[in-house]
Coordinates of C-alpha atoms and ligand atoms in Angstrom, one line a residue:
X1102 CA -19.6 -5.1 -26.0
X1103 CA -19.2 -7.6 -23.2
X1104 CA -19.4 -5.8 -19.7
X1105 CA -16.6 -6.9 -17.9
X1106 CA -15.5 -5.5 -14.1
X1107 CA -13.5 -6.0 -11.3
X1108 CA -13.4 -5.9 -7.9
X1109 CA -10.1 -5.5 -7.1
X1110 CA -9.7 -4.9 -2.9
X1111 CA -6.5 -5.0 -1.5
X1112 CA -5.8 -8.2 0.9
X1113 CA -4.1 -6.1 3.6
X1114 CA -7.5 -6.3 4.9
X1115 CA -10.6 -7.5 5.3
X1116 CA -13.6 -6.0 3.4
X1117 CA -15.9 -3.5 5.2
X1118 CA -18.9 -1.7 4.0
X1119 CA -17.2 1.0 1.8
X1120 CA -15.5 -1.8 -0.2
X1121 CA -18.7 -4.2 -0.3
X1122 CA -20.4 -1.8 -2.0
X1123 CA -17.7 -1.3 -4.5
X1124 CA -17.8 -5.1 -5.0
X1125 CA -21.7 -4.9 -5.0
X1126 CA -21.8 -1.8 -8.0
X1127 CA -18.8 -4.3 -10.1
X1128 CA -21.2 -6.8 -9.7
X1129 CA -24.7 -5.5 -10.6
X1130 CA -23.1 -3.6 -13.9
X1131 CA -21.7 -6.8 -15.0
X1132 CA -24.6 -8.8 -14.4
X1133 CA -27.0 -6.1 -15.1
X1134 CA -25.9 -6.1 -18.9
X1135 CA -25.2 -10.4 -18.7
X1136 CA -21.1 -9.7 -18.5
X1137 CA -18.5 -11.0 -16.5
X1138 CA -17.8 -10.0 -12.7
X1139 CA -14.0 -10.5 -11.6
X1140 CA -12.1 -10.4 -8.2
X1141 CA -8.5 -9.2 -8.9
X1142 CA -6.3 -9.5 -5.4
X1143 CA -4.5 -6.5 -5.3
X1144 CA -1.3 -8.0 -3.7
X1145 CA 1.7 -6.4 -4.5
X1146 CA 2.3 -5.5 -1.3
X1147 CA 4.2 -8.6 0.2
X1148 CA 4.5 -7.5 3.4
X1149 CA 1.0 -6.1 4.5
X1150 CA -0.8 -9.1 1.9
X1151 CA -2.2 -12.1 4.0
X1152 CA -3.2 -15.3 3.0
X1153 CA -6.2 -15.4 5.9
X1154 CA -7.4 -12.1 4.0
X1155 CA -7.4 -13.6 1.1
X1156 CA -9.6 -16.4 2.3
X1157 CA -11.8 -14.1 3.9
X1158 CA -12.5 -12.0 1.2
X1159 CA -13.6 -14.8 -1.2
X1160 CA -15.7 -16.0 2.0
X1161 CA -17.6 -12.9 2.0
X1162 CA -18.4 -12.2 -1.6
X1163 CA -19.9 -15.9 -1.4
X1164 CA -21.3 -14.7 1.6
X1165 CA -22.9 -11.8 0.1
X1166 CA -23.9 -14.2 -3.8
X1167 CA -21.3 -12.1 -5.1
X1168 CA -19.7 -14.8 -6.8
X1169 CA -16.8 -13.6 -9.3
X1170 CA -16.7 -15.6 -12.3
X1171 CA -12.6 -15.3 -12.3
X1172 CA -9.6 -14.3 -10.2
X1173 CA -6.8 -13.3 -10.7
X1174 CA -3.7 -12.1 -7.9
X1175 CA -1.0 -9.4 -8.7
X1176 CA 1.4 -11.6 -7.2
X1177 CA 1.5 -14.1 -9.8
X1178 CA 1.5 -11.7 -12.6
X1179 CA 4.8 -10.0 -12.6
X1180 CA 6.1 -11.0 -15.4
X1181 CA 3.6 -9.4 -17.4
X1182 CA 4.2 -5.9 -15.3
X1183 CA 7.5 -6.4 -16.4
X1184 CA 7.0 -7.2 -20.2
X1185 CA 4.6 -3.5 -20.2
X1186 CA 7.4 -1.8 -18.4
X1187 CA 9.9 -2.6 -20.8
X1188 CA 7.5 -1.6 -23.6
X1189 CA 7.0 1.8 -21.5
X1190 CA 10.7 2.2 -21.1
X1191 CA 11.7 1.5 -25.1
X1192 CA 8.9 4.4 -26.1
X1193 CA 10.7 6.7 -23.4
X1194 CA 7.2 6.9 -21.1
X1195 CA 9.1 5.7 -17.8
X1196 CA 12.1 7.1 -16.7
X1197 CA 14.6 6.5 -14.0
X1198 CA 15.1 8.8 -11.1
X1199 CA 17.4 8.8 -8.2
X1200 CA 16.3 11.8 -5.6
X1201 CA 16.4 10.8 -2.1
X1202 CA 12.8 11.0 -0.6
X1203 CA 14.4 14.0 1.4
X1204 CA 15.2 15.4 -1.7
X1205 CA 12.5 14.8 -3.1
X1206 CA 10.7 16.8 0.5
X1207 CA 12.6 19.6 0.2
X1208 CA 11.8 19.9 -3.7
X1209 CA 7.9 19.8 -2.6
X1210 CA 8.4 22.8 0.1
X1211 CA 10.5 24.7 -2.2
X1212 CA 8.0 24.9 -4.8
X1213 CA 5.0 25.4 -2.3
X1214 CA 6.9 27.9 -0.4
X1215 CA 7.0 30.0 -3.9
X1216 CA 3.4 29.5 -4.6
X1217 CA 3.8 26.9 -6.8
X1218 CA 2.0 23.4 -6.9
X1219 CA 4.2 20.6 -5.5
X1220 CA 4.9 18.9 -9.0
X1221 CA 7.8 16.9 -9.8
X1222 CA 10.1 19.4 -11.6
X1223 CA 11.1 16.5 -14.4
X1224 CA 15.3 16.7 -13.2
X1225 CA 16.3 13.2 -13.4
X1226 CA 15.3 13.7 -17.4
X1227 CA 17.7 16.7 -17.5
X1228 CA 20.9 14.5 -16.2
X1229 CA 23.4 13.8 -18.7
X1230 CA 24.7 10.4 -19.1
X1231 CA 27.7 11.1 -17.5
X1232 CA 25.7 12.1 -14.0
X1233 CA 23.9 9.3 -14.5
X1234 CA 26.6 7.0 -14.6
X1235 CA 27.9 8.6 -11.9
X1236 CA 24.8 7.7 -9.6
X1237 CA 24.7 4.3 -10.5
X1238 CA 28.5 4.3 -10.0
X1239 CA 27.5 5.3 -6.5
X1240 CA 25.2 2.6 -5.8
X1241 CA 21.8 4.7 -6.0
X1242 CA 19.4 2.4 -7.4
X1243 CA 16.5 4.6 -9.0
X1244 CA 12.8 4.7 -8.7
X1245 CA 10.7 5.0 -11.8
X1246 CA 8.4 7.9 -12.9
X1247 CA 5.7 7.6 -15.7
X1248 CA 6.5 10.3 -18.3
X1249 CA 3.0 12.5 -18.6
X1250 CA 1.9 13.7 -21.5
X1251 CA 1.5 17.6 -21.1
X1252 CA -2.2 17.6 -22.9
X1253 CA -5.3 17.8 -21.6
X1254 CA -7.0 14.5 -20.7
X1255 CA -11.1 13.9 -20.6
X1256 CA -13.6 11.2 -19.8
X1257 CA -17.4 11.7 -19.2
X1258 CA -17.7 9.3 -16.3
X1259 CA -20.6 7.5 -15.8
X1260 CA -21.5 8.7 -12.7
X1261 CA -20.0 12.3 -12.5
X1262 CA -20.1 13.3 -16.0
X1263 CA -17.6 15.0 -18.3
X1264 CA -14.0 15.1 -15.8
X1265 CA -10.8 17.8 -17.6
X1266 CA -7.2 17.2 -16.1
X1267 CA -4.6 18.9 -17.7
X1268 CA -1.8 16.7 -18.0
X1269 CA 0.7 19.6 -17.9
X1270 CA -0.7 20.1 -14.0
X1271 CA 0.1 17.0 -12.8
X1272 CA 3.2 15.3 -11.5
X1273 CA 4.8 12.5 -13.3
X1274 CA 3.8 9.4 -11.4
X1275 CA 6.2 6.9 -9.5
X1276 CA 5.4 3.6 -11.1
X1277 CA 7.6 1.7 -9.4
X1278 CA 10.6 1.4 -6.5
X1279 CA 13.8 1.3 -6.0
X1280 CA 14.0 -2.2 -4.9
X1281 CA 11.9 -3.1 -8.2
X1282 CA 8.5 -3.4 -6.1
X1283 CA 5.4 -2.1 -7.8
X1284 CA 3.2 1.0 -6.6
X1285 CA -0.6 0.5 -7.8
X1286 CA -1.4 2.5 -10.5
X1287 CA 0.5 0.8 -13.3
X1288 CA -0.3 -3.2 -12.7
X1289 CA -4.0 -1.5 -12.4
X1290 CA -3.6 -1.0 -15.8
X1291 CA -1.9 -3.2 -17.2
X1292 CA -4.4 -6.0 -15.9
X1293 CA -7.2 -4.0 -16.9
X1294 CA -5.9 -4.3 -20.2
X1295 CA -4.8 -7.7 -20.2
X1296 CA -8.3 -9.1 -18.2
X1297 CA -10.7 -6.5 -21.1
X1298 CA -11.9 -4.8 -18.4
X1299 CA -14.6 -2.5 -20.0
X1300 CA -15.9 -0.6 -17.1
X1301 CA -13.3 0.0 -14.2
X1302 CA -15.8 1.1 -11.2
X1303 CA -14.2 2.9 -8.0
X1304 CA -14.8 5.3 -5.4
X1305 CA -14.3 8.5 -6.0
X1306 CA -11.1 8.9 -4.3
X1307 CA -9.8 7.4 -6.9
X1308 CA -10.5 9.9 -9.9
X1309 CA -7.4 11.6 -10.2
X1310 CA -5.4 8.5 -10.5
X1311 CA -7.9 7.9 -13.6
X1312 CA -6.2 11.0 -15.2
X1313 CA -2.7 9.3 -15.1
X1314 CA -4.3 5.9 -15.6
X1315 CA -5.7 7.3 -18.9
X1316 CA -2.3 7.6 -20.4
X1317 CA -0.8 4.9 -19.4
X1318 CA -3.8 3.3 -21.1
X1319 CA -2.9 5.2 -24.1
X1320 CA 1.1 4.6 -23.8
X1321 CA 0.0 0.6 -23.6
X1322 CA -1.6 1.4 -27.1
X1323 CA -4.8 0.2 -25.5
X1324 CA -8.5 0.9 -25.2
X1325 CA -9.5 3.2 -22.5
X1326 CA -12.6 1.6 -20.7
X1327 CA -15.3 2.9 -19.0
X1328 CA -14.9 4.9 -16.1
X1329 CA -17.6 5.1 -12.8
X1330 CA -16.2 6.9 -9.8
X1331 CA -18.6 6.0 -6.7
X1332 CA -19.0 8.8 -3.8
X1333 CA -18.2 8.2 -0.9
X1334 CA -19.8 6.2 1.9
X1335 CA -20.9 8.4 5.0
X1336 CA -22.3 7.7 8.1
X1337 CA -25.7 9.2 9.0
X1338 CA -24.3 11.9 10.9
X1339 CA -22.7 13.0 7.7
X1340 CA -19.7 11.2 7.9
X1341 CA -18.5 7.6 8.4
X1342 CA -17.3 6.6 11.6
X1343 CA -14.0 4.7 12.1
X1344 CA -16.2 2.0 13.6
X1345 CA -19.0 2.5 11.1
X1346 CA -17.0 2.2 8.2
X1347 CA -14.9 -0.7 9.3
X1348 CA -17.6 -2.6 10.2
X1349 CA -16.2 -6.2 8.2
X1350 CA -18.5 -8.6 7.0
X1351 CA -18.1 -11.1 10.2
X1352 CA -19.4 -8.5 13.0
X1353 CA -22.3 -7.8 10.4
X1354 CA -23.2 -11.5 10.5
X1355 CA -22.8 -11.7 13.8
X1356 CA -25.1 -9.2 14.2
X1357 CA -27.7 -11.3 12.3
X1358 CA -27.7 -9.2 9.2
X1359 CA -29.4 -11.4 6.2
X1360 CA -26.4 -10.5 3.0
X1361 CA -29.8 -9.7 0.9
X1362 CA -30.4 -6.8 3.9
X1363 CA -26.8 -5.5 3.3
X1364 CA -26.8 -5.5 0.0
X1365 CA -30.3 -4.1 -0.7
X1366 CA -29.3 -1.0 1.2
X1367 CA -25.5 -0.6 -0.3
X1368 CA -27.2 -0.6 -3.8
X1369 CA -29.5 2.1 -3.3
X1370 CA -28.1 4.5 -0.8
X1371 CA -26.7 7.6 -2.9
X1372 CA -28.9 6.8 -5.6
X1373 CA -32.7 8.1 -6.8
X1374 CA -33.9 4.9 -6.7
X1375 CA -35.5 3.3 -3.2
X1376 CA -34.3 1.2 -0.6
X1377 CA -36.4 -1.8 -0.8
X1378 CA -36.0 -5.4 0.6
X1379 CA -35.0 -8.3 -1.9
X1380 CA -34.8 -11.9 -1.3
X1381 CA -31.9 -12.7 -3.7
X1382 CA -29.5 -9.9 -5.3
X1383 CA -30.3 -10.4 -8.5
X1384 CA -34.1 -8.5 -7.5
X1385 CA -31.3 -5.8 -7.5
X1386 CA -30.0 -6.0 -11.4
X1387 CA -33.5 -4.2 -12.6
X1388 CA -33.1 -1.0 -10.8
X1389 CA -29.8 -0.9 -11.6
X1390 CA -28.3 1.9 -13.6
X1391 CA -25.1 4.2 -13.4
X1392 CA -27.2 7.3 -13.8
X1393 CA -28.9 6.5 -11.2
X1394 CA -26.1 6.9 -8.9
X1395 CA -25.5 10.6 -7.4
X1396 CA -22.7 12.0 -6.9
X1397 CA -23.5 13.0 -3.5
X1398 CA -22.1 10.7 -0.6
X1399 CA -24.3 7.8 0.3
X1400 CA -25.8 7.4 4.2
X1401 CA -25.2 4.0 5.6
X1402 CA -27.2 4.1 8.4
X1403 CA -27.3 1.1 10.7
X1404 CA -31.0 1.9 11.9
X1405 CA -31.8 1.4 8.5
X1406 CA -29.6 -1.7 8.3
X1407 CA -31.7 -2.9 11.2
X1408 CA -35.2 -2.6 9.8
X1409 CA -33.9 -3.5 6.5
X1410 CA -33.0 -7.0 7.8
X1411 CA -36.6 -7.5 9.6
X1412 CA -38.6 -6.3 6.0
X1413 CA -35.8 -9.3 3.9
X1414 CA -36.7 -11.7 6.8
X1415 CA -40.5 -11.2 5.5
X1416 CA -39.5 -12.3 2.1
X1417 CA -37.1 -15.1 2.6
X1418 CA -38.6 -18.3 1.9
X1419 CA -37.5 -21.2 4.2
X1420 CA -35.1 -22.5 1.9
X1421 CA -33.0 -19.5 2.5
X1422 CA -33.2 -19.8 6.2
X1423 CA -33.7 -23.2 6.9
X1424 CA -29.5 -24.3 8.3
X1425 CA -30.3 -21.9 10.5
X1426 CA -33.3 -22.2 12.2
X1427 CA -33.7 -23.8 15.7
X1428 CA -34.9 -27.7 15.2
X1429 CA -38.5 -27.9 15.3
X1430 CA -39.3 -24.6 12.9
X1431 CA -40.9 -26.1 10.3
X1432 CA -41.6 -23.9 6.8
X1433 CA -44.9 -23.2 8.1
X1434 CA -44.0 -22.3 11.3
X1435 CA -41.4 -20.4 9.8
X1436 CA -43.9 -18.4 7.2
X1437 CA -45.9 -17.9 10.2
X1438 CA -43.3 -16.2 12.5
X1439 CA -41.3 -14.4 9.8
X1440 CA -43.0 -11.4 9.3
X1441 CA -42.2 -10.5 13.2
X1442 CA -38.6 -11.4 13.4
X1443 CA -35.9 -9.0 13.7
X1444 CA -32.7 -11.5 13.3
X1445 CA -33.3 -15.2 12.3
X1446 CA -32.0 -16.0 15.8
X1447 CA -35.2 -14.3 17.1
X1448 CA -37.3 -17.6 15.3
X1449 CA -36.4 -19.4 18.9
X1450 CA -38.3 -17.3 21.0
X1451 CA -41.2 -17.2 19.1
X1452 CA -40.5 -21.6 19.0
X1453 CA -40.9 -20.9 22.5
X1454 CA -44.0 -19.5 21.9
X1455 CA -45.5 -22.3 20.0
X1456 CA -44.0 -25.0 21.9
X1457 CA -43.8 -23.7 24.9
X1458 CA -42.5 -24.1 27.6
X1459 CA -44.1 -20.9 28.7
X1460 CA -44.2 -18.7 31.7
X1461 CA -47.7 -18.4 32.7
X1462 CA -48.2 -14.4 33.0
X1463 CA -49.4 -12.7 36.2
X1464 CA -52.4 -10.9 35.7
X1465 CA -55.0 -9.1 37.5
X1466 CA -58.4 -10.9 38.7
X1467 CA -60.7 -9.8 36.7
X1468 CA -58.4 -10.9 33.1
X1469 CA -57.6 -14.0 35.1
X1470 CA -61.8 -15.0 35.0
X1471 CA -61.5 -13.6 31.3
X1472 CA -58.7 -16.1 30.3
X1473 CA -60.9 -18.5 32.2
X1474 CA -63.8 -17.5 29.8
X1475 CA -61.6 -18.0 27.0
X1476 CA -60.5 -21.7 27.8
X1477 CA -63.6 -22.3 28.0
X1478 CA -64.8 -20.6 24.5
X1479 CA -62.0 -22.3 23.0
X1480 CA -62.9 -25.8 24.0
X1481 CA -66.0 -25.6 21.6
X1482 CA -64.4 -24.0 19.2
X1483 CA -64.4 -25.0 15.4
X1484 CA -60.2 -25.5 15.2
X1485 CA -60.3 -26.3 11.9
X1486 CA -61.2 -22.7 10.6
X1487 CA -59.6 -19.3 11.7
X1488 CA -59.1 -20.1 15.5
X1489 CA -58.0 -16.8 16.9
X1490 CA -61.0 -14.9 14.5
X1491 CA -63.6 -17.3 15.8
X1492 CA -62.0 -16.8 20.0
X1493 CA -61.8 -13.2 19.4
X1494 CA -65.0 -13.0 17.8
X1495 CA -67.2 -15.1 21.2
X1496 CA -64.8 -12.6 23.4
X1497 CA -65.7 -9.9 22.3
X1498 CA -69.4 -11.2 22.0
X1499 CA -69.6 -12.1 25.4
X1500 CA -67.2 -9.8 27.3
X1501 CA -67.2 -6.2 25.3
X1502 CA -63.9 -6.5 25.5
X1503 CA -61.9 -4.9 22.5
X1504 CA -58.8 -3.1 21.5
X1505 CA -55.7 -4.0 24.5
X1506 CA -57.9 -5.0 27.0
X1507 CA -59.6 -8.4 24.4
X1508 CA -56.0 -8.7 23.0
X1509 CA -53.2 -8.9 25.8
X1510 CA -54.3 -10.8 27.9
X1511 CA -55.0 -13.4 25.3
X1512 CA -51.3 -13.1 24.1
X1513 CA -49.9 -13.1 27.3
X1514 CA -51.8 -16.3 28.5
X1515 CA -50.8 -18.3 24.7
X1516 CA -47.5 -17.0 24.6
X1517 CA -46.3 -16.2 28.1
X1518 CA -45.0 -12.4 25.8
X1519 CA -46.7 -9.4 25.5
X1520 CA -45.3 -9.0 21.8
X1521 CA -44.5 -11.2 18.6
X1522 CA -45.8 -12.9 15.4
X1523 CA -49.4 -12.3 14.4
X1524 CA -51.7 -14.6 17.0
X1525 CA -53.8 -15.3 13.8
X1526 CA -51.1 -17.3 12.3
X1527 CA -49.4 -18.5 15.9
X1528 CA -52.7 -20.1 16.9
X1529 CA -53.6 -23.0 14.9
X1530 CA -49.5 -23.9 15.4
X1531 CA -49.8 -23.7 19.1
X1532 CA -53.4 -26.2 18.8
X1533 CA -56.0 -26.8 21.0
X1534 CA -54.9 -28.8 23.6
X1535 CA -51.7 -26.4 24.3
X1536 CA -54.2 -23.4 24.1
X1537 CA -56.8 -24.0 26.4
X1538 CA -54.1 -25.4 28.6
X1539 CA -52.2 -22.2 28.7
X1540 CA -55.3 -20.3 29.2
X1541 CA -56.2 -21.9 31.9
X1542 CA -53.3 -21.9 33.5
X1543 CA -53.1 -17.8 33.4
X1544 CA -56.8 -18.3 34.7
X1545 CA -55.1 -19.8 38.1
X1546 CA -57.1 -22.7 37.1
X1547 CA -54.5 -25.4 36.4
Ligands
LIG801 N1 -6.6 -2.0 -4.8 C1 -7.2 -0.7 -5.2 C2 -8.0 -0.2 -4.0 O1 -8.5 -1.0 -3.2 C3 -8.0 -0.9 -6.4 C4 -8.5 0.4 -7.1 C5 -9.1 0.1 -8.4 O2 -10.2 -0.4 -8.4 O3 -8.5 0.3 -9.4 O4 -8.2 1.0 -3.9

């Protein structure tokens, strides 16, 4: 069997966390098992569809490498919702029903007034022809209702196991509006049909509409796929902030997330497996599993966004950073800063470092005469080999310096900072002539 999914967001939006990592999970178990990973545009709804979010939601899969391999929009595929319909209508599994919605209120209150549950008592399939007619006559253009089957209905889902509706406890679906318009759950279906979807992977909010989804599947004389209901996403306060969980793809750039960061922690959050950093998503398909997935909500926590980002930066070769990086950050330069860089944008101040210029710090006397000590050790020093070792190495030697008082001084006389890359590896970039200038500069000698 070909694994085939689909991300299928809503354009009434743009996407935010909770739906990247939808998108992400489609993705990996497509990819995982070498099938096909498809973006369906869930716009039916005319009015609150936009064409910007449309653009912006292909932006940010490519954003993110998670590049659907199809795509197919709602809008253009009426005809086929109609075609189903008609083949729902002949069998007698939708059915055409004309209560007002205050009707249809007082009906809910009645029944939950007497205890019962709030399940649509079936009337428009007791009218006769005649009352029918008579409704139509009056102009009341009905809504539809998909017919359920009063039997129990079962799936083992592949993250929360063996699910048991009973049919005959649910109420009968509106498919469909009076004005003709579409509600989601039967398009869902019929394009999962019609694209072979073979595993349809949600959130979890989303498992009761599986129940009804299961018989229209079976009504459409179709396959029922695979099913994966995702918990939900939570903050790390145990629940997900408005702001938290609209967080859209745009502010998290802007933030300086690296996608790899973003997407490293969405796939493992919730699940046994760790949280590790990856340079391209695919490092993600190998951990990949459904039973790996718990049914437990999943933390996002943007701490752990944070230092995500600076453990991916460690592992992103130049290529991946290069259109970014100030002019003048070389690869090695850049493979000599990385492993100290928070954001990408942080690779200019530690340019600034190397090239200067710097802001010569202002110590006290007796590490001014140290630096002093050190231009001078560094003059005769072999620059060809392990600079800082060798200048630590004299220091040390010739001072008894160590620990803070050897190191920051040195750093703050090379770098005009108290903190950044590894001075092992800034060093031999900064060079001699910039070194011993610096140094003696802090000495109060230049
Ligand atoms: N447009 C629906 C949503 O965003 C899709 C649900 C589904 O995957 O079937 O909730």
């Amino acid at each position: 069997m070909t694994v085939i999914t689909r991300f299928a967001p809503s354009p009434t939006g743009k996407l935010h966390v909770g739906n990247i990592r939808t998108a992400l999970v489609c993705w990996m178990a497509a990819r995982a098992e070498g099938g096909r990973f498809l973006l369906r545009l869930d716009d039916t709804d005319r009015a609150r569809s936009t064409e910007e979010n449309v653009v912006a939601i292909r932006r940010d899969l490519e954003w993110l490498g998670l590049v659907p391999e199809g795509e197919v929009r709602q809008s253009d595929r009426f005809a086929l919702y109609e075609a189903a319909f008609e083949t729902l209508h002949a069998a007698g599994r939708v059915y055409p029903c004309h209560e007002s919605e205050e009707e249809l209120s007082i009906k809910r209150k009645v029944a939950l007034g007497r205890g019962l549950p709030p399940i649509y008592d079936r009337a428009a399939l007791k009218l006769s022809a005649e009352e029918r007619q008579k409704l139509e006559a009056d102009g009341i253009r009905p809504h539809w209702r998909f017919r359920l089957d009063a039997a129990p209905i079962e799936w083992t889902d592949l993250i929360r196991g063996p699910q048991h509706f009973e049919g005959a406890a649910l109420s009968d679906p509106v498919v469909r509006r009076a004005d003709g318009s579409w509600l989601y759950l039967l398009p869902s279906v019929i394009d999962d049909i019609d694209m072979k979807i073979s595993h349809v992977v949600r959130g979890e909010d989303h498992v009761s509409n599986t129940a009804v989804q299961i018989q229209m599947f079976e009504a459409l004389g179709a396959n029922i796929p695979n099913f994966a209901h995702m918990a939900l996403l939570v903050g790390a306060d145990g629940k997900l902030s408005k702001r938290e969980g609209a967080i859209g793809v745009e502010a998290i750039r802007t933030d300086g997330i690296e996608p790899q960061a973003l997407l490293g922690l969405l796939a493992r959050i919730g699940t046994s497996e760790p949280v590790v950093p990856i340079a391209a998503p695919e490092d993600l398909l190998p951990g990949f599993a459904f039973p790996h997935m718990g049914r437990a909500p999943a933390r996002f926590d943007s701490t752990e966004l944070e230092q995500l980002n600076a453990k991916t930066l460690h592992l992103l070769p130049y290529a991946a950073v290069k259109d970014r990086l100030p002019g003048g950050v070389d690869e090695t330069i850049w493979l000599a800063i990385r492993p100290n860089l928070a954001t990408v944008a942080d690779a200019q101040a530690a340019l600034v470092a190397i090239e200067g210029p710097i802001t010569a710090p202002d110590l006290a006397p007796e590490d001014r005469a140290f630096c002093a000590e050190a231009a001078t050790a560094a003059a005769s020093l072999d620059w060809a080999e392990a600079p800082w070792i060798g200048l630590v190495g004299v220091l040390k030697a010739s001072t008894g310096r160590k620990g803070k008082a050897l190191f920051l001084p040195l750093r703050l006389a090379l770098t005009g900072r108290d903190h950044g890359p590894e001075m092992a590896a800034l060093l031999p970039l900064i060079g001699r002539d910039r070194a011993i200038a610096r140094l003696r500069l802090a000495a109060g000698l230049a």
